[in-house]
């Protein structure tokens, strides 16, 4: 039986331009292709979890515009429960402007729009969804008070709360101590521990600093270098899979969604990380956010 997971987060429409390199401030760079796809860290993670086998309920807010309708249609095609997606009048569905370079790197600016209308009171009526879920998963593209409330609800229902602290920002200790699994990248881990950057030899110390805040498991994602896993029993680097990247947009989202999907089925953390790394490796070989999220059979058949 598929396990239920609850994803609370953003939904955006991504407007993507392929550029030879990411423009510097004040610079105009002529790009090649342009495409519009569904994105948003919350939505990408919900889609990745659903495609890799979880039964997903997505809690989000879109506007009553064409992008909002398209997003909901897309979630339904992926079998995601959309009953708790709020439709906000007088706003616009979140939009992300994305440059993707020839090396597959990106720069992203987001106009949050309806995402900023997802409020704690919207979660009050959905305690059943928290009760039924095996795991709750959130990111930082919705208001912080909503994420704090989601963490409280997960704690009250006794289910693990995974927080992907993206985009990077400092967070209150009161929230971090409710987090079961924190999945920052290096930039986010640096910010959460009061640093401006992370040097390779500091990753272990930073993971322990985060653990000391009361988080049960810290997984620092290191891009092509794999992940650093730290909990009360282990502190180790786990290598990733080397692939030729064409677009790294949403690789972290695919990692998180797939990780949650596998953890909900009672597999070990090592198994879940390996599966999630395979899923993320596939995603960087494809363009766009949600279009890049692989299906279960693709991850199982992934050969390096
Ligand atoms: O993580 C990638 C996502 O960040 C994009 O889909 C974009 O919408 C922004 O939220």
mmCIF file of C-alpha atoms and ligand atoms in Angstrom:
data_model
loop_
_atom_site.group_PDB
_atom_site.id
_atom_site.type_symbol
_atom_site.label_atom_id
_atom_site.label_comp_id
_atom_site.label_asym_id
_atom_site.label_seq_id
_atom_site.Cartn_x
_atom_site.Cartn_y
_atom_site.Cartn_z
ATOM 1 C CA UNK A 1 0.000 0.000 0.000
ATOM 2 C CA UNK A 2 1.247 3.495 -0.816
ATOM 3 C CA UNK A 3 2.021 5.521 2.275
ATOM 4 C CA UNK A 4 0.423 8.874 2.834
ATOM 5 C CA UNK A 5 2.536 11.965 3.067
ATOM 6 C CA UNK A 6 1.499 15.555 3.569
ATOM 7 C CA UNK A 7 3.377 18.293 1.712
ATOM 8 C CA UNK A 8 2.813 21.884 2.817
ATOM 9 C CA UNK A 9 4.329 24.502 0.521
ATOM 10 C CA UNK A 10 4.481 26.704 -2.526
ATOM 11 C CA UNK A 11 3.240 26.353 -6.063
ATOM 12 C CA UNK A 12 4.798 28.510 -8.793
ATOM 13 C CA UNK A 13 4.752 28.823 -12.537
ATOM 14 C CA UNK A 14 8.354 28.845 -13.761
ATOM 15 C CA UNK A 15 9.363 31.035 -16.707
ATOM 16 C CA UNK A 16 12.695 29.710 -17.828
ATOM 17 C CA UNK A 17 15.313 31.152 -20.182
ATOM 18 C CA UNK A 18 18.334 29.120 -21.227
ATOM 19 C CA UNK A 19 21.345 31.455 -21.174
ATOM 20 C CA UNK A 20 25.037 30.941 -21.994
ATOM 21 C CA UNK A 21 25.849 32.196 -18.469
ATOM 22 C CA UNK A 22 23.928 33.690 -15.526
ATOM 23 C CA UNK A 23 23.801 37.507 -16.008
ATOM 24 C CA UNK A 24 25.760 39.676 -13.557
ATOM 25 C CA UNK A 25 23.894 42.597 -11.872
ATOM 26 C CA UNK A 26 23.066 45.216 -14.504
ATOM 27 C CA UNK A 27 23.950 42.882 -17.371
ATOM 28 C CA UNK A 28 21.684 41.674 -20.180
ATOM 29 C CA UNK A 29 22.500 38.248 -21.593
ATOM 30 C CA UNK A 30 20.820 37.005 -24.764
ATOM 31 C CA UNK A 31 19.356 33.576 -24.154
ATOM 32 C CA UNK A 32 18.225 30.800 -26.477
ATOM 33 C CA UNK A 33 15.159 28.784 -25.498
ATOM 34 C CA UNK A 34 12.249 29.920 -23.344
ATOM 35 C CA UNK A 35 9.699 27.649 -21.703
ATOM 36 C CA UNK A 36 6.963 27.778 -19.065
ATOM 37 C CA UNK A 37 6.593 24.840 -16.669
ATOM 38 C CA UNK A 38 5.056 24.110 -13.293
ATOM 39 C CA UNK A 39 7.348 24.664 -10.340
ATOM 40 C CA UNK A 40 7.508 25.886 -6.751
ATOM 41 C CA UNK A 41 9.516 24.035 -4.146
ATOM 42 C CA UNK A 42 6.439 22.631 -2.382
ATOM 43 C CA UNK A 43 4.756 21.528 -5.590
ATOM 44 C CA UNK A 44 7.962 20.029 -6.993
ATOM 45 C CA UNK A 45 8.429 17.985 -3.819
ATOM 46 C CA UNK A 46 4.792 16.868 -3.838
ATOM 47 C CA UNK A 47 5.103 15.765 -7.478
ATOM 48 C CA UNK A 48 8.416 13.982 -6.874
ATOM 49 C CA UNK A 49 6.933 12.103 -3.901
ATOM 50 C CA UNK A 50 3.799 11.129 -5.836
ATOM 51 C CA UNK A 51 5.785 9.930 -8.877
ATOM 52 C CA UNK A 52 8.010 7.804 -6.654
ATOM 53 C CA UNK A 53 5.119 6.002 -5.015
ATOM 54 C CA UNK A 54 3.675 8.054 -2.149
ATOM 55 C CA UNK A 55 0.024 8.959 -1.726
ATOM 56 C CA UNK A 56 0.393 12.727 -1.473
ATOM 57 C CA UNK A 57 -1.890 15.396 -0.048
ATOM 58 C CA UNK A 58 -0.637 18.844 -1.010
ATOM 59 C CA UNK A 59 -1.532 21.897 1.066
ATOM 60 C CA UNK A 60 -0.878 25.103 -0.876
ATOM 61 C CA UNK A 61 -2.395 28.339 -2.131
ATOM 62 C CA UNK A 62 -2.784 29.401 -5.763
ATOM 63 C CA UNK A 63 -4.753 32.282 -7.252
ATOM 64 C CA UNK A 64 -7.968 32.071 -9.266
ATOM 65 C CA UNK A 65 -6.012 32.611 -12.476
ATOM 66 C CA UNK A 66 -4.996 30.457 -15.439
ATOM 67 C CA UNK A 67 -1.677 29.430 -13.828
ATOM 68 C CA UNK A 68 -3.469 28.335 -10.664
ATOM 69 C CA UNK A 69 -5.916 26.183 -12.648
ATOM 70 C CA UNK A 70 -3.088 24.617 -14.667
ATOM 71 C CA UNK A 71 -1.163 23.821 -11.497
ATOM 72 C CA UNK A 72 -4.123 22.047 -9.894
ATOM 73 C CA UNK A 73 -4.804 20.083 -13.103
ATOM 74 C CA UNK A 74 -1.169 18.983 -13.130
ATOM 75 C CA UNK A 75 -1.317 17.802 -9.505
ATOM 76 C CA UNK A 76 -4.458 15.783 -10.255
ATOM 77 C CA UNK A 77 -2.735 14.112 -13.226
ATOM 78 C CA UNK A 78 -0.013 13.021 -10.815
ATOM 79 C CA UNK A 79 -2.657 11.578 -8.473
ATOM 80 C CA UNK A 80 -2.069 14.215 -5.776
ATOM 81 C CA UNK A 81 -4.981 15.053 -3.434
ATOM 82 C CA UNK A 82 -5.832 18.702 -4.036
ATOM 83 C CA UNK A 83 -8.725 19.183 -1.572
ATOM 84 C CA UNK A 84 -6.604 21.415 0.658
ATOM 85 C CA UNK A 85 -5.311 23.725 -2.052
ATOM 86 C CA UNK A 86 -6.681 27.167 -1.269
ATOM 87 C CA UNK A 87 -7.663 29.412 -4.173
ATOM 88 C CA UNK A 88 -7.028 33.049 -3.327
ATOM 89 C CA UNK A 89 -8.885 35.832 -5.118
ATOM 90 C CA UNK A 90 -7.204 39.136 -5.859
ATOM 91 C CA UNK A 91 -3.688 37.695 -6.029
ATOM 92 C CA UNK A 92 -1.600 35.912 -8.655
ATOM 93 C CA UNK A 93 -0.276 32.377 -8.583
ATOM 94 C CA UNK A 94 3.398 32.349 -7.588
ATOM 95 C CA UNK A 95 5.809 33.004 -10.446
ATOM 96 C CA UNK A 96 9.513 32.191 -10.695
ATOM 97 C CA UNK A 97 11.848 33.771 -13.258
ATOM 98 C CA UNK A 98 14.672 31.342 -13.887
ATOM 99 C CA UNK A 99 17.911 31.599 -15.843
ATOM 100 C CA UNK A 100 19.591 28.274 -16.607
ATOM 101 C CA UNK A 101 23.192 28.373 -17.814
ATOM 102 C CA UNK A 102 24.953 26.011 -20.229
ATOM 103 C CA UNK A 103 26.505 24.273 -17.200
ATOM 104 C CA UNK A 104 22.998 23.582 -15.861
ATOM 105 C CA UNK A 105 23.269 26.097 -13.012
ATOM 106 C CA UNK A 106 20.441 28.503 -12.286
ATOM 107 C CA UNK A 107 19.432 31.771 -10.696
ATOM 108 C CA UNK A 108 15.839 32.153 -9.527
ATOM 109 C CA UNK A 109 13.682 35.081 -8.444
ATOM 110 C CA UNK A 110 10.207 34.395 -7.081
ATOM 111 C CA UNK A 111 7.099 36.602 -6.882
ATOM 112 C CA UNK A 112 5.264 34.710 -4.125
ATOM 113 C CA UNK A 113 1.752 36.017 -4.825
ATOM 114 C CA UNK A 114 -0.839 33.557 -3.525
ATOM 115 C CA UNK A 115 1.828 31.515 -1.673
ATOM 116 C CA UNK A 116 1.999 34.276 0.931
ATOM 117 C CA UNK A 117 -1.727 33.763 1.654
ATOM 118 C CA UNK A 118 -1.281 30.228 2.990
ATOM 119 C CA UNK A 119 -1.840 30.943 6.691
ATOM 120 C CA UNK A 120 -1.859 28.928 9.933
ATOM 121 C CA UNK A 121 -5.665 29.155 10.025
ATOM 122 C CA UNK A 122 -5.739 27.244 6.730
ATOM 123 C CA UNK A 123 -4.099 24.314 8.517
ATOM 124 C CA UNK A 124 -6.441 24.347 11.513
ATOM 125 C CA UNK A 125 -9.217 22.598 9.598
ATOM 126 C CA UNK A 126 -7.027 19.805 8.245
ATOM 127 C CA UNK A 127 -5.936 17.981 11.371
ATOM 128 C CA UNK A 128 -7.313 14.760 9.814
ATOM 129 C CA UNK A 129 -4.743 15.016 7.040
ATOM 130 C CA UNK A 130 -1.987 15.278 9.670
ATOM 131 C CA UNK A 131 -3.484 12.303 11.536
ATOM 132 C CA UNK A 132 -3.532 10.086 8.447
ATOM 133 C CA UNK A 133 -0.085 11.043 7.132
ATOM 134 C CA UNK A 134 3.070 9.068 7.840
ATOM 135 C CA UNK A 135 5.307 12.110 7.292
ATOM 136 C CA UNK A 136 4.877 15.870 6.785
ATOM 137 C CA UNK A 137 7.249 17.777 4.492
ATOM 138 C CA UNK A 138 7.659 21.564 4.177
ATOM 139 C CA UNK A 139 10.003 24.201 2.718
ATOM 140 C CA UNK A 140 10.322 27.988 3.137
ATOM 141 C CA UNK A 141 8.367 29.571 0.260
ATOM 142 C CA UNK A 142 5.238 30.125 2.392
ATOM 143 C CA UNK A 143 4.869 32.304 5.516
ATOM 144 C CA UNK A 144 7.094 31.252 8.423
ATOM 145 C CA UNK A 145 4.178 31.226 10.893
ATOM 146 C CA UNK A 146 2.448 28.618 8.696
ATOM 147 C CA UNK A 147 5.539 26.420 8.720
ATOM 148 C CA UNK A 148 5.827 26.802 12.499
ATOM 149 C CA UNK A 149 2.189 25.801 12.869
ATOM 150 C CA UNK A 150 2.666 22.799 10.563
ATOM 151 C CA UNK A 151 5.636 21.689 12.694
ATOM 152 C CA UNK A 152 3.478 21.978 15.835
ATOM 153 C CA UNK A 153 0.679 19.969 14.231
ATOM 154 C CA UNK A 154 3.077 17.254 13.112
ATOM 155 C CA UNK A 155 4.534 17.085 16.625
ATOM 156 C CA UNK A 156 1.062 16.946 18.196
ATOM 157 C CA UNK A 157 0.074 14.067 15.848
ATOM 158 C CA UNK A 158 3.380 12.266 16.449
ATOM 159 C CA UNK A 159 4.512 12.230 12.805
ATOM 160 C CA UNK A 160 8.016 13.172 11.594
ATOM 161 C CA UNK A 161 8.369 16.691 10.216
ATOM 162 C CA UNK A 162 10.898 17.066 7.366
ATOM 163 C CA UNK A 163 11.971 20.643 6.706
ATOM 164 C CA UNK A 164 13.854 21.540 3.551
ATOM 165 C CA UNK A 165 15.063 25.029 4.605
ATOM 166 C CA UNK A 166 14.986 26.530 1.108
ATOM 167 C CA UNK A 167 15.325 29.284 0.067
ATOM 168 C CA UNK A 168 18.103 30.061 2.543
ATOM 169 C CA UNK A 169 17.178 32.089 5.609
ATOM 170 C CA UNK A 170 17.906 32.131 9.342
ATOM 171 C CA UNK A 171 15.298 30.226 11.380
ATOM 172 C CA UNK A 172 14.155 30.431 15.027
ATOM 173 C CA UNK A 173 15.468 27.699 17.335
ATOM 174 C CA UNK A 174 11.849 27.075 18.402
ATOM 175 C CA UNK A 175 11.095 25.798 14.901
ATOM 176 C CA UNK A 176 14.336 23.866 14.440
ATOM 177 C CA UNK A 177 13.827 21.876 17.640
ATOM 178 C CA UNK A 178 10.541 20.527 16.208
ATOM 179 C CA UNK A 179 12.219 19.317 13.006
ATOM 180 C CA UNK A 180 12.778 15.569 12.695
ATOM 181 C CA UNK A 181 14.830 15.721 9.489
ATOM 182 C CA UNK A 182 16.463 18.913 8.188
ATOM 183 C CA UNK A 183 17.766 18.882 4.602
ATOM 184 C CA UNK A 184 19.738 22.082 3.906
ATOM 185 C CA UNK A 185 22.182 22.547 1.064
ATOM 186 C CA UNK A 186 25.561 24.063 1.909
ATOM 187 C CA UNK A 187 24.376 27.680 1.563
ATOM 188 C CA UNK A 188 21.338 27.047 3.747
ATOM 189 C CA UNK A 189 23.398 25.151 6.334
ATOM 190 C CA UNK A 190 25.842 28.068 6.477
ATOM 191 C CA UNK A 191 23.073 30.597 7.086
ATOM 192 C CA UNK A 192 21.392 28.466 9.729
ATOM 193 C CA UNK A 193 24.636 28.335 11.689
ATOM 194 C CA UNK A 194 25.523 32.025 11.305
ATOM 195 C CA UNK A 195 28.131 31.598 8.563
ATOM 196 C CA UNK A 196 28.444 33.144 5.130
ATOM 197 C CA UNK A 197 29.839 29.998 3.483
ATOM 198 C CA UNK A 198 30.694 26.387 4.216
ATOM 199 C CA UNK A 199 34.183 25.036 3.534
ATOM 200 C CA UNK A 200 34.416 21.343 2.747
ATOM 201 C CA UNK A 201 36.124 20.487 6.028
ATOM 202 C CA UNK A 202 33.439 22.296 8.063
ATOM 203 C CA UNK A 203 30.461 20.223 6.942
ATOM 204 C CA UNK A 204 30.721 17.708 9.791
ATOM 205 C CA UNK A 205 30.964 20.430 12.467
ATOM 206 C CA UNK A 206 28.014 22.302 10.972
ATOM 207 C CA UNK A 207 25.888 19.152 10.884
ATOM 208 C CA UNK A 208 26.632 18.637 14.612
ATOM 209 C CA UNK A 209 25.807 22.268 15.387
ATOM 210 C CA UNK A 210 22.427 21.766 13.739
ATOM 211 C CA UNK A 211 21.895 18.508 15.619
ATOM 212 C CA UNK A 212 22.593 20.372 18.866
ATOM 213 C CA UNK A 213 19.566 22.566 18.134
ATOM 214 C CA UNK A 214 17.348 19.543 18.777
ATOM 215 C CA UNK A 215 16.963 18.291 15.189
ATOM 216 C CA UNK A 216 17.000 14.480 15.090
ATOM 217 C CA UNK A 217 18.594 13.976 11.668
ATOM 218 C CA UNK A 218 20.532 16.422 9.516
ATOM 219 C CA UNK A 219 21.156 15.698 5.834
ATOM 220 C CA UNK A 220 23.308 18.368 4.185
ATOM 221 C CA UNK A 221 23.025 18.045 0.425
ATOM 222 C CA UNK A 222 26.334 18.686 -1.346
ATOM 223 C CA UNK A 223 25.284 18.652 -5.002
ATOM 224 C CA UNK A 224 27.437 16.321 -7.094
ATOM 225 C CA UNK A 225 29.487 15.500 -3.947
ATOM 226 C CA UNK A 226 26.590 13.583 -2.382
ATOM 227 C CA UNK A 227 25.165 14.265 1.091
ATOM 228 C CA UNK A 228 26.386 14.451 4.686
ATOM 229 C CA UNK A 229 24.190 12.429 7.049
ATOM 230 C CA UNK A 230 24.323 13.117 10.769
ATOM 231 C CA UNK A 231 22.149 11.725 13.570
ATOM 232 C CA UNK A 232 22.697 10.254 17.041
ATOM 233 C CA UNK A 233 24.181 7.060 15.532
ATOM 234 C CA UNK A 234 26.091 8.165 12.451
ATOM 235 C CA UNK A 235 28.066 11.048 10.997
ATOM 236 C CA UNK A 236 29.200 10.307 7.466
ATOM 237 C CA UNK A 237 29.422 11.499 3.892
ATOM 238 C CA UNK A 238 27.428 9.430 1.393
ATOM 239 C CA UNK A 239 28.586 9.835 -2.224
ATOM 240 C CA UNK A 240 26.084 10.726 -4.952
ATOM 241 C CA UNK A 241 25.821 9.721 -8.610
ATOM 242 C CA UNK A 242 27.845 11.442 -11.328
ATOM 243 C CA UNK A 243 25.734 12.465 -14.328
ATOM 244 C CA UNK A 244 25.966 15.158 -16.987
ATOM 245 C CA UNK A 245 23.755 17.982 -15.704
ATOM 246 C CA UNK A 246 21.692 20.015 -18.154
ATOM 247 C CA UNK A 247 19.491 21.760 -15.557
ATOM 248 C CA UNK A 248 19.846 21.517 -11.784
ATOM 249 C CA UNK A 249 16.543 23.330 -11.108
ATOM 250 C CA UNK A 250 14.484 21.343 -8.572
ATOM 251 C CA UNK A 251 17.165 18.682 -7.989
ATOM 252 C CA UNK A 252 16.892 19.412 -4.261
ATOM 253 C CA UNK A 253 13.110 19.217 -4.478
ATOM 254 C CA UNK A 254 13.230 15.842 -6.201
ATOM 255 C CA UNK A 255 15.664 14.639 -3.513
ATOM 256 C CA UNK A 256 13.303 15.739 -0.729
ATOM 257 C CA UNK A 257 10.121 14.391 -2.307
ATOM 258 C CA UNK A 258 11.692 11.007 -3.062
ATOM 259 C CA UNK A 259 13.305 10.847 0.387
ATOM 260 C CA UNK A 260 9.934 11.419 2.077
ATOM 261 C CA UNK A 261 8.227 8.862 -0.178
ATOM 262 C CA UNK A 262 10.718 6.138 0.759
ATOM 263 C CA UNK A 263 10.924 6.999 4.467
ATOM 264 C CA UNK A 264 7.139 6.738 4.675
ATOM 265 C CA UNK A 265 7.454 3.077 3.661
ATOM 266 C CA UNK A 266 9.680 2.253 6.651
ATOM 267 C CA UNK A 267 12.871 1.771 4.655
ATOM 268 C CA UNK A 268 16.121 2.721 6.362
ATOM 269 C CA UNK A 269 17.551 6.224 6.133
ATOM 270 C CA UNK A 270 20.486 4.906 4.045
ATOM 271 C CA UNK A 271 18.096 3.273 1.565
ATOM 272 C CA UNK A 272 15.960 6.404 1.379
ATOM 273 C CA UNK A 273 19.008 8.619 0.749
ATOM 274 C CA UNK A 274 20.322 6.320 -1.968
ATOM 275 C CA UNK A 275 16.934 6.278 -3.708
ATOM 276 C CA UNK A 276 16.564 10.061 -3.389
ATOM 277 C CA UNK A 277 20.065 10.613 -4.797
ATOM 278 C CA UNK A 278 19.224 8.456 -7.803
ATOM 279 C CA UNK A 279 15.999 10.408 -8.357
ATOM 280 C CA UNK A 280 17.855 13.743 -8.080
ATOM 281 C CA UNK A 281 20.573 12.516 -10.473
ATOM 282 C CA UNK A 282 17.927 11.682 -13.089
ATOM 283 C CA UNK A 283 16.264 15.076 -12.597
ATOM 284 C CA UNK A 284 19.408 17.078 -13.419
ATOM 285 C CA UNK A 285 19.663 15.327 -16.783
ATOM 286 C CA UNK A 286 16.279 16.835 -17.740
ATOM 287 C CA UNK A 287 15.069 20.399 -18.193
ATOM 288 C CA UNK A 288 12.485 22.181 -16.056
ATOM 289 C CA UNK A 289 11.248 21.663 -12.500
ATOM 290 C CA UNK A 290 8.264 19.295 -12.429
ATOM 291 C CA UNK A 291 8.948 17.823 -15.887
ATOM 292 C CA UNK A 292 12.301 16.613 -14.541
ATOM 293 C CA UNK A 293 10.893 14.596 -11.615
ATOM 294 C CA UNK A 294 11.250 10.870 -12.401
ATOM 295 C CA UNK A 295 8.724 8.072 -11.867
ATOM 296 C CA UNK A 296 9.342 5.104 -9.570
ATOM 297 C CA UNK A 297 10.267 2.688 -12.376
ATOM 298 C CA UNK A 298 12.823 5.175 -13.741
ATOM 299 C CA UNK A 299 14.550 5.455 -10.370
ATOM 300 C CA UNK A 300 14.539 1.675 -9.913
ATOM 301 C CA UNK A 301 16.015 1.178 -13.402
ATOM 302 C CA UNK A 302 18.563 4.001 -13.058
ATOM 303 C CA UNK A 303 21.984 2.669 -14.006
ATOM 304 C CA UNK A 304 25.108 4.702 -13.538
HETATM 305 O O1 LIG B 1 13.601 24.640 -6.363
HETATM 306 C C1 LIG B 1 13.231 25.050 -7.638
HETATM 307 C C2 LIG B 1 12.025 25.916 -7.552
HETATM 308 O O2 LIG B 1 12.350 27.124 -6.897
HETATM 309 C C3 LIG B 1 11.478 26.371 -8.884
HETATM 310 O O3 LIG B 1 10.542 25.472 -9.424
HETATM 311 C C4 LIG B 1 10.916 27.748 -8.600
HETATM 312 O O4 LIG B 1 9.535 27.830 -8.727
HETATM 313 C C5 LIG B 1 11.370 28.086 -7.193
HETATM 314 O O5 LIG B 1 10.369 27.899 -6.267
#
